[in-house]
Coordinates of C-alpha atoms and ligand atoms in Angstrom, one line a residue:
M16 CA 4.5 11.3 22.7
G17 CA 4.7 7.6 21.9
V18 CA 5.3 7.7 18.2
A19 CA 7.3 5.0 16.4
V20 CA 8.8 5.3 12.9
I21 CA 8.7 2.3 10.6
K22 CA 11.3 2.8 7.8
L23 CA 10.9 0.3 5.0
K24 CA 14.3 -1.0 3.9
N25 CA 14.4 -3.5 1.2
P26 CA 16.8 -2.2 -1.5
P27 CA 16.9 -1.4 -4.3
V28 CA 13.1 -0.5 -4.6
N29 CA 11.4 -1.5 -1.3
S30 CA 9.3 -4.1 -3.1
L31 CA 6.9 -5.8 -0.8
S32 CA 8.3 -9.3 -0.7
L33 CA 6.8 -12.1 1.5
E34 CA 9.6 -11.4 4.0
V35 CA 8.9 -7.7 4.1
L36 CA 5.1 -8.2 4.5
T37 CA 5.7 -10.7 7.3
E38 CA 8.1 -8.5 9.2
F39 CA 5.9 -5.4 8.7
V40 CA 2.9 -7.3 10.3
I41 CA 5.0 -8.5 13.2
S42 CA 6.4 -4.9 13.9
L43 CA 2.9 -3.5 13.7
E44 CA 1.5 -6.1 16.1
K45 CA 4.3 -5.4 18.6
L46 CA 3.5 -1.7 18.5
E47 CA -0.2 -2.3 18.8
N48 CA 0.4 -4.4 21.9
D49 CA 2.8 -1.9 23.5
K50 CA 0.6 0.7 25.1
T51 CA 3.4 3.3 25.2
F52 CA 2.9 3.7 21.4
R53 CA -0.1 5.6 20.0
G54 CA 1.1 6.5 16.5
V55 CA 3.4 5.3 13.7
I56 CA 5.0 7.2 10.9
V57 CA 5.5 4.9 7.9
T58 CA 8.3 6.0 5.6
S59 CA 11.1 4.7 3.4
D60 CA 14.8 4.2 3.8
C61 CA 15.4 3.8 0.1
P62 CA 16.2 7.2 -1.5
G63 CA 13.6 8.3 -3.9
I64 CA 11.4 5.2 -3.5
F65 CA 8.7 4.9 -1.0
S66 CA 7.8 1.4 -2.3
A67 CA 7.7 -0.2 -5.8
G68 CA 4.6 -2.1 -4.6
L69 CA 4.1 -5.9 -4.5
D70 CA 7.2 -7.9 -5.4
L71 CA 6.6 -9.0 -8.9
T72 CA 9.0 -11.9 -8.5
E73 CA 6.7 -13.4 -5.8
M74 CA 3.8 -13.5 -8.4
C75 CA 5.7 -14.8 -11.4
G76 CA 6.9 -18.4 -12.1
K77 CA 6.2 -19.7 -8.6
S78 CA 4.0 -22.6 -7.3
Q79 CA 0.3 -22.3 -6.4
A80 CA 1.2 -22.8 -2.7
H81 CA 3.6 -19.9 -2.9
Y82 CA 1.0 -17.6 -4.5
A83 CA -1.5 -18.6 -1.9
E84 CA 1.0 -17.9 1.0
Y85 CA 2.0 -14.6 -0.6
W86 CA -1.6 -13.4 -1.2
R87 CA -2.6 -14.2 2.4
A88 CA 0.4 -12.1 3.6
V89 CA -0.8 -9.2 1.3
Q90 CA -4.3 -9.5 2.8
E91 CA -3.0 -9.6 6.3
L92 CA -0.9 -6.5 6.0
W93 CA -3.7 -4.6 4.4
L94 CA -6.1 -5.6 7.2
R95 CA -3.7 -4.8 9.9
L96 CA -2.9 -1.4 8.5
Y97 CA -6.4 -0.5 7.5
L98 CA -7.9 -1.3 10.9
S99 CA -5.0 -0.3 13.1
N100 CA -5.8 1.3 16.4
L101 CA -2.7 3.4 16.1
V102 CA -2.6 6.7 14.2
L103 CA -0.8 5.9 11.0
I104 CA 0.8 8.7 9.0
A105 CA 2.5 8.0 5.7
A106 CA 5.6 10.2 5.1
I107 CA 5.9 9.5 1.4
N108 CA 9.5 10.3 0.4
G109 CA 9.6 8.6 -3.0
V110 CA 7.7 7.1 -5.8
S111 CA 4.8 4.8 -4.8
P112 CA 3.1 2.7 -7.5
A113 CA 0.4 0.1 -6.9
G114 CA 1.0 -1.8 -3.6
G115 CA 3.2 1.1 -2.5
C116 CA 0.4 3.5 -3.0
L117 CA -2.1 1.1 -1.4
M118 CA 0.1 1.0 1.7
S119 CA 0.0 4.7 2.0
L120 CA -3.8 4.8 1.4
T121 CA -4.3 2.6 4.5
C122 CA -2.8 5.3 6.6
D123 CA -4.9 8.0 8.3
Y124 CA -3.0 10.9 6.7
R125 CA -0.5 11.2 3.8
V126 CA 2.3 13.7 3.5
L127 CA 4.1 13.6 0.1
A128 CA 7.4 15.1 -0.8
D129 CA 7.2 17.8 -3.5
N130 CA 9.3 16.1 -6.2
P131 CA 7.8 15.7 -9.7
K132 CA 9.3 12.2 -9.9
Y133 CA 7.4 11.0 -6.9
N134 CA 4.3 9.6 -8.8
M135 CA 1.7 7.6 -6.9
G136 CA -1.3 5.6 -7.9
L137 CA -2.7 2.2 -8.7
N138 CA -1.1 1.4 -12.0
E139 CA -2.0 -2.3 -12.2
T140 CA -3.8 -2.1 -15.5
L141 CA -0.5 -0.9 -17.2
L142 CA 1.0 -4.2 -16.1
G143 CA -1.9 -6.1 -17.6
I144 CA -3.2 -7.1 -14.2
V145 CA -6.2 -5.9 -12.2
A146 CA -6.4 -4.2 -8.8
P147 CA -8.5 -6.4 -6.5
S148 CA -11.8 -5.1 -5.1
W149 CA -10.3 -4.2 -1.8
F150 CA -7.5 -2.2 -3.4
K151 CA -10.3 -0.4 -5.4
D152 CA -12.4 0.1 -2.2
T153 CA -9.4 1.7 -0.5
L154 CA -8.9 4.1 -3.4
V155 CA -12.7 4.9 -3.7
N156 CA -12.8 5.6 0.1
T157 CA -10.0 8.1 -0.4
V158 CA -10.6 9.9 -3.6
G159 CA -14.3 9.1 -4.5
H160 CA -15.8 6.9 -7.1
R161 CA -15.4 8.9 -10.3
T162 CA -11.7 9.8 -9.7
A163 CA -11.0 6.2 -8.7
E164 CA -12.8 4.8 -11.8
R165 CA -10.7 6.9 -14.1
A166 CA -7.5 6.4 -12.2
L167 CA -7.9 2.6 -12.0
Q168 CA -8.8 2.0 -15.6
L169 CA -6.0 4.2 -17.0
G170 CA -3.5 3.0 -14.4
L171 CA -2.8 6.7 -13.6
L172 CA 0.3 7.6 -11.6
F173 CA -0.2 11.1 -10.2
P174 CA 2.6 13.6 -9.7
P175 CA 2.4 15.4 -6.3
A176 CA 0.3 18.4 -7.4
E177 CA -2.2 16.1 -9.0
A178 CA -2.2 13.7 -6.1
L179 CA -3.1 16.6 -3.9
R180 CA -5.7 17.9 -6.2
V181 CA -7.6 14.6 -6.3
G182 CA -7.2 14.0 -2.6
M183 CA -4.9 11.0 -2.8
V184 CA -2.6 12.8 -0.4
D185 CA -3.4 15.4 2.3
Q186 CA -0.3 17.6 2.0
V187 CA 2.6 18.1 -0.3
V188 CA 5.6 19.7 1.3
P189 CA 9.3 20.3 0.4
E190 CA 11.3 17.1 0.6
D191 CA 13.3 18.1 3.7
Q192 CA 10.0 18.8 5.6
V193 CA 8.2 15.5 5.1
H194 CA 9.2 14.0 8.4
S195 CA 8.7 17.2 10.5
T196 CA 5.3 17.7 8.9
A197 CA 4.3 14.1 9.7
L198 CA 5.3 14.7 13.3
S199 CA 3.3 17.9 13.7
V200 CA 0.3 16.3 12.0
M201 CA 0.7 13.3 14.4
A202 CA 0.5 15.7 17.4
Q203 CA -2.8 17.0 16.1
W204 CA -4.2 13.5 15.7
L205 CA -2.9 12.4 19.1
A206 CA -4.7 15.4 20.8
V207 CA -7.9 13.5 20.2
P208 CA -8.8 10.9 22.9
D209 CA -7.8 7.5 21.6
H210 CA -11.0 5.6 22.4
A211 CA -13.2 8.2 20.5
R212 CA -10.8 8.4 17.5
Q213 CA -10.4 4.6 17.3
L214 CA -14.2 3.9 17.5
T215 CA -14.7 6.5 14.8
K216 CA -12.0 5.0 12.6
N217 CA -13.6 1.6 13.0
L218 CA -17.0 3.0 12.1
M219 CA -15.6 4.4 8.9
R220 CA -13.4 1.5 7.8
K221 CA -14.8 -1.8 9.2
P222 CA -17.5 -2.3 6.6
T223 CA -14.8 -2.2 3.9
A224 CA -12.5 -4.5 5.8
D225 CA -15.3 -6.9 6.6
R226 CA -16.0 -7.4 2.9
L227 CA -12.5 -9.0 2.6
V228 CA -12.6 -10.8 6.0
K229 CA -15.8 -12.6 5.1
Q230 CA -14.3 -14.0 2.0
R231 CA -10.6 -14.2 2.5
D232 CA -10.2 -17.8 1.2
A233 CA -12.4 -17.1 -1.8
D234 CA -10.3 -14.0 -2.5
I235 CA -7.1 -16.2 -2.4
Q236 CA -8.7 -18.7 -4.8
Y237 CA -9.7 -15.9 -7.1
F238 CA -6.1 -14.5 -7.0
L239 CA -4.7 -18.0 -7.7
R240 CA -6.9 -18.5 -10.8
F241 CA -6.1 -15.0 -12.0
I242 CA -2.3 -15.0 -11.5
S243 CA -1.8 -18.5 -12.8
R244 CA -3.3 -17.7 -16.2
D245 CA -0.7 -18.0 -19.0
S246 CA -1.6 -14.6 -20.3
I247 CA -1.1 -12.9 -16.9
Q248 CA 2.2 -14.7 -16.3
K249 CA 3.3 -13.5 -19.7
S250 CA 2.3 -9.9 -19.0
L251 CA 4.3 -10.0 -15.7
R252 CA 7.4 -11.5 -17.4
V253 CA 7.3 -8.9 -20.1
Y254 CA 6.9 -6.1 -17.6
L255 CA 9.8 -7.4 -15.4
D256 CA 12.0 -7.8 -18.5
K257 CA 11.3 -4.2 -19.4
L258 CA 12.3 -3.0 -16.0
R259 CA 15.5 -5.1 -16.1
Q260 CA 16.4 -3.9 -19.6
K261 CA 15.9 -0.3 -18.7
K262 CA 19.5 -0.1 -17.5
G263 CA 21.1 -2.0 -20.3
Ligands
LIG11 C1 -12.4 -9.1 -12.4 C2 -11.0 -9.7 -12.3 C3 -10.3 -9.2 -11.0 C4 -9.2 -10.1 -10.8 C5 -8.4 -9.6 -9.6 C6 -7.8 -10.8 -8.9 C7 -6.6 -10.8 -8.5 C8 -5.7 -9.7 -8.6 C9 -4.4 -10.1 -9.2 C10 -3.3 -9.4 -9.1 C11 -3.2 -8.2 -8.3 C12 -1.8 -7.8 -8.1 C13 -1.8 -6.4 -7.6 C14 -0.4 -5.9 -7.8 C15 0.1 -4.8 -7.1 C16 1.4 -4.4 -7.3 O1 2.0 -3.6 -6.5 S1 2.3 -4.8 -8.7 C17 3.8 -3.9 -8.7 C18 3.6 -2.6 -9.4 N1 4.8 -1.9 -9.3 C19 5.3 -1.2 -10.4 O2 4.8 -1.1 -11.4 C20 6.7 -0.5 -10.2 C21 7.7 -1.1 -11.0 N2 9.0 -0.5 -10.8 C22 9.3 0.7 -11.3 O3 8.6 1.4 -11.9 C23 10.7 1.2 -11.0 O4 11.5 0.1 -10.6 C24 10.8 2.3 -9.8 C25 10.1 1.8 -8.6 C26 10.2 3.6 -10.4 C27 12.3 2.5 -9.5 O5 13.0 2.8 -10.7 P1 14.6 2.7 -10.6 O6 15.1 3.4 -9.4 O7 15.1 3.2 -12.0 O8 14.9 1.1 -10.4 P2 14.8 0.0 -11.5 O9 13.6 0.1 -12.3 O10 16.1 -0.1 -12.2 O11 14.6 -1.3 -10.6 C28 15.7 -1.9 -9.8 C29 15.5 -3.3 -9.7 O12 14.3 -3.6 -9.0 C30 13.4 -4.4 -9.7 N3 12.0 -4.1 -9.4 C31 11.4 -2.9 -9.6 N4 10.1 -2.9 -9.2 C32 9.9 -4.2 -8.7 C33 8.8 -4.8 -8.2 N5 7.6 -4.2 -8.0 N6 8.9 -6.1 -7.8 C34 10.1 -6.8 -8.0 N7 11.2 -6.2 -8.5 C35 11.1 -4.9 -8.9 C36 13.8 -4.2 -11.2 O13 13.4 -5.2 -12.0 C37 15.3 -4.0 -11.0 O14 15.8 -5.3 -10.9 P3 17.3 -5.7 -11.5 O15 18.2 -4.9 -10.6 O16 17.3 -5.3 -12.9 O17 17.3 -7.2 -11.3

């Protein structure tokens, strides 16, 4: 039925490095241009981890030029995913904090494996950073304003049952059924004529995407100012050190 599977593979935690973001955009563009494909299942090849989100090492201790290049790549992937003409279904087979959760929120439908460890949410505040307005918009458009307001301020990571309750995911299924469920949901979405579904998707999502498109450079400048602050760099270093020391 013209369905591709994009399996993220950037061990150990599928962090969204500049290289991963760039390759993801290229793969998506190829699929968009190949008319034999109508849908994509986005999933992970890293056991237990859908994606650890944006790569913290790309936002810490680097040059301004690097931050700018990285942020443009984050924007680009979000725009491509959010406005894709393809049906995108996230088969979430692991934990998905922050950017990992955002990636799934850009999809049209989310199936999450029923494993209490597989938390998801925008936990940026717990790192001492702030989810940008378009991350916030994506969450609001999925779960509504009040749930998003609370989740964003507290940096909540929802276990599967809670994620389902607040509407962050559409279905929670046993782990070994995530892929087959994504495939059967895909069949349902592909039963709708493409042009009508695509126009409707655009109607729902373009106003949100346009807010970023209209001020992409300003958004990059804003990010640069924010991420370069000494206090923010310090927060990121402390968080990364904590992650690294966890093992030791
Ligand atoms: C009004 C003002 C508005 C201003 C707004 C303007 C601009 C906005 C500015 C910034 C916005 C940034 C938005 C950020 C989005 C993000 O996505 S930040 C990333 C958030 N991610 C996380 O918090 C997840 C962190 N990771 C974990 O919790 C765990 O690693 C795990 C995913 C649960 C997996 O656990 P486990 O299997 O036990 O693996 P380890 O923890 O041992 O990790 C293995 C190695 O991987 C490294 N690592 C983990 N996560 C990341 C990451 N996101 N980036 C880079 N590296 C990561 C970890 O350090 C380990 O490394 P070593 O092997 O020790 O070297």
